[in-house]
Amino acid sequence: MTLEDKAFMQEAIALSRKGMESGEGGPFGAIVVRDGKIVGRGNNRVTSTNDPTAHAEVVAIRDACKNLEDFKLEDCIIYSSCEPCPMCLSAIYWSRAKKIFFGCSRKDAADIDFDDDFLYQEIPLPLEDRKIETLQIMQTDAVKVFQEWDEKIDRIDY
């Protein structure tokens, strides 16, 4: 960890406080950095936008992608005030960021009633054992669109 990493983490922490104090959402902040410059910022906005996906990391990734005009963040580093939840971790992987720094642990988050452990337990379960009923239907019809995508010449792969 460098002094620069500490400075970027301070920015993520400051965003977590600012969002919390302004009533935008929970105490979470994140930034995306490329080549030593902040290219995306986000704080939790779940309650202010009525969007359960508006976690700090997702907001920061959306901001960075908009600012960079690219859906890939391959040369970027994510600084998050808290260990990313499963959704945010997935978004970070999909963005192809190269590194993650985080402040609070998921246990720290659970201690203030942001408990992601439930999700970590659900993911490996067979579909029939999950808390939310999950049923596969019309696979034959749905897979036709996948086949069309597979044959599409002008597609943009990601």
mmCIF file of C-alpha atoms in Angstrom:
data_model
loop_
_atom_site.group_PDB
_atom_site.id
_atom_site.type_symbol
_atom_site.label_atom_id
_atom_site.label_comp_id
_atom_site.label_asym_id
_atom_site.label_seq_id
_atom_site.Cartn_x
_atom_site.Cartn_y
_atom_site.Cartn_z
ATOM 1 C CA MET A 1 0.000 0.000 0.000
ATOM 2 C CA THR A 2 1.356 3.395 -1.014
ATOM 3 C CA LEU A 3 0.640 6.912 0.184
ATOM 4 C CA GLU A 4 -1.374 7.339 -3.008
ATOM 5 C CA ASP A 5 -3.476 4.272 -2.102
ATOM 6 C CA LYS A 6 -4.127 5.787 1.331
ATOM 7 C CA ALA A 7 -5.192 9.087 -0.247
ATOM 8 C CA PHE A 8 -7.590 7.319 -2.606
ATOM 9 C CA MET A 9 -9.037 5.268 0.246
ATOM 10 C CA GLN A 10 -9.552 8.494 2.211
ATOM 11 C CA GLU A 11 -11.585 9.784 -0.734
ATOM 12 C CA ALA A 12 -13.753 6.648 -0.746
ATOM 13 C CA ILE A 13 -14.275 6.990 2.999
ATOM 14 C CA ALA A 14 -15.133 10.684 2.608
ATOM 15 C CA LEU A 15 -17.749 9.757 -0.010
ATOM 16 C CA SER A 16 -19.232 7.211 2.412
ATOM 17 C CA ARG A 17 -19.603 9.906 5.076
ATOM 18 C CA LYS A 18 -20.942 12.528 2.644
ATOM 19 C CA GLY A 19 -23.602 10.183 1.265
ATOM 20 C CA MET A 20 -24.639 9.077 4.728
ATOM 21 C CA GLU A 21 -24.837 12.625 6.098
ATOM 22 C CA SER A 22 -26.797 13.883 3.086
ATOM 23 C CA GLY A 23 -29.340 11.086 3.490
ATOM 24 C CA GLU A 24 -28.591 9.474 0.132
ATOM 25 C CA GLY A 25 -28.035 6.016 1.599
ATOM 26 C CA GLY A 26 -25.914 3.852 3.832
ATOM 27 C CA PRO A 27 -22.312 4.581 4.878
ATOM 28 C CA PHE A 28 -20.550 3.298 1.777
ATOM 29 C CA GLY A 29 -18.321 5.055 -0.737
ATOM 30 C CA ALA A 30 -16.164 3.996 -3.673
ATOM 31 C CA ILE A 31 -13.962 5.444 -6.364
ATOM 32 C CA VAL A 32 -12.458 4.127 -9.581
ATOM 33 C CA VAL A 33 -8.900 5.161 -10.401
ATOM 34 C CA ARG A 34 -7.022 4.903 -13.696
ATOM 35 C CA ASP A 35 -3.432 6.036 -14.106
ATOM 36 C CA GLY A 36 -3.461 7.847 -10.764
ATOM 37 C CA LYS A 37 -6.630 9.844 -11.530
ATOM 38 C CA ILE A 38 -10.142 9.388 -10.174
ATOM 39 C CA VAL A 39 -12.406 8.527 -13.104
ATOM 40 C CA GLY A 40 -15.500 7.461 -11.176
ATOM 41 C CA ARG A 41 -17.101 8.251 -7.824
ATOM 42 C CA GLY A 42 -20.003 6.726 -5.992
ATOM 43 C CA ASN A 43 -21.720 6.557 -2.671
ATOM 44 C CA ASN A 44 -24.586 4.352 -1.621
ATOM 45 C CA ARG A 45 -27.870 5.729 -3.005
ATOM 46 C CA VAL A 46 -30.205 2.820 -2.374
ATOM 47 C CA THR A 47 -32.757 4.667 -0.251
ATOM 48 C CA SER A 48 -32.651 8.010 -2.067
ATOM 49 C CA THR A 49 -33.183 6.455 -5.508
ATOM 50 C CA ASN A 50 -35.292 3.458 -4.460
ATOM 51 C CA ASP A 51 -32.778 1.323 -6.335
ATOM 52 C CA PRO A 52 -31.478 -1.753 -4.491
ATOM 53 C CA THR A 53 -28.547 -1.948 -6.931
ATOM 54 C CA ALA A 54 -27.323 1.606 -6.214
ATOM 55 C CA HIS A 55 -24.450 0.457 -4.017
ATOM 56 C CA ALA A 56 -21.373 2.677 -3.917
ATOM 57 C CA GLU A 57 -19.243 0.403 -6.091
ATOM 58 C CA VAL A 58 -21.942 0.045 -8.749
ATOM 59 C CA VAL A 59 -22.531 3.818 -8.798
ATOM 60 C CA ALA A 60 -18.767 4.418 -9.108
ATOM 61 C CA ILE A 61 -18.427 1.841 -11.895
ATOM 62 C CA ARG A 62 -21.331 3.411 -13.808
ATOM 63 C CA ASP A 63 -19.761 6.857 -13.385
ATOM 64 C CA ALA A 64 -16.347 5.645 -14.547
ATOM 65 C CA CYS A 65 -17.757 3.835 -17.569
ATOM 66 C CA LYS A 66 -19.725 6.935 -18.542
ATOM 67 C CA ASN A 67 -16.702 9.199 -18.102
ATOM 68 C CA LEU A 68 -14.361 6.856 -19.975
ATOM 69 C CA GLU A 69 -16.987 5.946 -22.592
ATOM 70 C CA ASP A 70 -16.105 2.290 -22.157
ATOM 71 C CA PHE A 71 -17.703 -0.676 -20.407
ATOM 72 C CA LYS A 72 -14.313 -2.151 -19.555
ATOM 73 C CA LEU A 73 -12.228 -0.823 -16.683
ATOM 74 C CA GLU A 74 -9.250 -3.106 -17.286
ATOM 75 C CA ASP A 75 -6.575 -0.674 -16.124
ATOM 76 C CA CYS A 76 -8.543 0.584 -13.134
ATOM 77 C CA ILE A 77 -8.370 0.138 -9.396
ATOM 78 C CA ILE A 78 -11.440 0.194 -7.160
ATOM 79 C CA TYR A 79 -11.191 1.755 -3.706
ATOM 80 C CA SER A 80 -14.199 0.967 -1.541
ATOM 81 C CA SER A 81 -14.885 1.995 2.025
ATOM 82 C CA CYS A 82 -16.152 -1.550 2.676
ATOM 83 C CA GLU A 83 -15.537 -5.044 1.355
ATOM 84 C CA PRO A 84 -17.778 -5.390 -1.709
ATOM 85 C CA CYS A 85 -20.954 -7.437 -1.327
ATOM 86 C CA PRO A 86 -21.518 -10.308 -3.786
ATOM 87 C CA MET A 87 -23.387 -8.041 -6.236
ATOM 88 C CA CYS A 88 -20.679 -5.390 -6.183
ATOM 89 C CA LEU A 89 -17.895 -7.946 -6.378
ATOM 90 C CA SER A 90 -19.591 -9.415 -9.445
ATOM 91 C CA ALA A 91 -19.892 -5.949 -11.004
ATOM 92 C CA ILE A 92 -16.203 -5.324 -10.351
ATOM 93 C CA TYR A 93 -15.308 -8.611 -12.019
ATOM 94 C CA TRP A 94 -17.582 -7.808 -14.984
ATOM 95 C CA SER A 95 -15.875 -4.413 -15.302
ATOM 96 C CA ARG A 96 -12.523 -6.201 -15.427
ATOM 97 C CA ALA A 97 -10.905 -3.862 -12.905
ATOM 98 C CA LYS A 98 -7.429 -5.032 -11.982
ATOM 99 C CA LYS A 99 -7.392 -4.500 -8.218
ATOM 100 C CA ILE A 100 -9.640 -3.798 -5.233
ATOM 101 C CA PHE A 101 -8.746 -2.026 -2.007
ATOM 102 C CA PHE A 102 -11.337 -1.928 0.787
ATOM 103 C CA GLY A 103 -11.606 -0.495 4.282
ATOM 104 C CA CYS A 104 -14.245 -2.132 6.479
ATOM 105 C CA SER A 105 -14.728 -5.891 6.306
ATOM 106 C CA ARG A 106 -18.022 -7.636 5.661
ATOM 107 C CA LYS A 107 -18.017 -8.520 9.362
ATOM 108 C CA ASP A 108 -17.769 -4.804 10.204
ATOM 109 C CA ALA A 109 -20.795 -4.234 7.944
ATOM 110 C CA ALA A 110 -22.696 -7.094 9.583
ATOM 111 C CA ASP A 111 -22.012 -5.522 12.975
ATOM 112 C CA ILE A 112 -24.139 -2.521 11.913
ATOM 113 C CA ASP A 113 -26.866 -4.686 10.322
ATOM 114 C CA PHE A 114 -25.606 -4.774 6.719
ATOM 115 C CA ASP A 115 -25.258 -8.539 6.652
ATOM 116 C CA ASP A 116 -24.248 -9.982 3.289
ATOM 117 C CA ASP A 117 -23.579 -13.405 4.766
ATOM 118 C CA PHE A 118 -27.081 -14.502 3.747
ATOM 119 C CA LEU A 119 -26.157 -13.925 0.081
ATOM 120 C CA TYR A 120 -22.860 -15.772 0.393
ATOM 121 C CA GLN A 121 -24.817 -18.726 1.801
ATOM 122 C CA GLU A 122 -27.475 -18.632 -0.950
ATOM 123 C CA ILE A 123 -25.132 -18.557 -3.961
ATOM 124 C CA PRO A 124 -23.776 -22.121 -3.724
ATOM 125 C CA LEU A 125 -27.171 -23.679 -2.930
ATOM 126 C CA PRO A 126 -29.020 -25.722 -5.536
ATOM 127 C CA LEU A 127 -31.874 -23.696 -7.035
ATOM 128 C CA GLU A 128 -34.510 -25.724 -5.222
ATOM 129 C CA ASP A 129 -32.936 -24.923 -1.826
ATOM 130 C CA ARG A 130 -32.769 -21.132 -2.204
ATOM 131 C CA LYS A 131 -35.027 -18.794 -0.218
ATOM 132 C CA ILE A 132 -36.420 -17.173 -3.389
ATOM 133 C CA GLU A 133 -38.230 -19.703 -5.534
ATOM 134 C CA THR A 134 -36.280 -20.013 -8.792
ATOM 135 C CA LEU A 135 -37.714 -21.934 -11.745
ATOM 136 C CA GLN A 136 -36.418 -22.424 -15.262
ATOM 137 C CA ILE A 137 -39.115 -22.146 -17.946
ATOM 138 C CA MET A 138 -39.183 -21.832 -21.754
ATOM 139 C CA GLN A 139 -35.491 -22.623 -22.152
ATOM 140 C CA THR A 140 -36.000 -23.806 -25.730
ATOM 141 C CA ASP A 141 -37.483 -20.438 -26.745
ATOM 142 C CA ALA A 142 -34.943 -18.425 -24.770
ATOM 143 C CA VAL A 143 -31.923 -20.253 -26.137
ATOM 144 C CA LYS A 144 -32.955 -19.318 -29.695
ATOM 145 C CA VAL A 145 -31.943 -15.717 -28.949
ATOM 146 C CA PHE A 146 -28.595 -17.002 -27.659
ATOM 147 C CA GLN A 147 -28.123 -18.883 -30.916
ATOM 148 C CA GLU A 148 -28.915 -15.716 -32.864
ATOM 149 C CA TRP A 149 -26.346 -13.828 -30.765
ATOM 150 C CA ASP A 150 -23.775 -16.535 -31.422
ATOM 151 C CA GLU A 151 -24.318 -16.089 -35.180
ATOM 152 C CA LYS A 152 -24.474 -12.266 -35.092
ATOM 153 C CA ILE A 153 -21.617 -10.844 -37.135
ATOM 154 C CA ASP A 154 -21.740 -7.250 -35.865
ATOM 155 C CA ARG A 155 -21.986 -8.015 -32.141
ATOM 156 C CA ILE A 156 -19.773 -6.314 -29.593
ATOM 157 C CA ASP A 157 -18.291 -9.003 -27.397
ATOM 158 C CA TYR A 158 -17.815 -8.438 -23.744
#
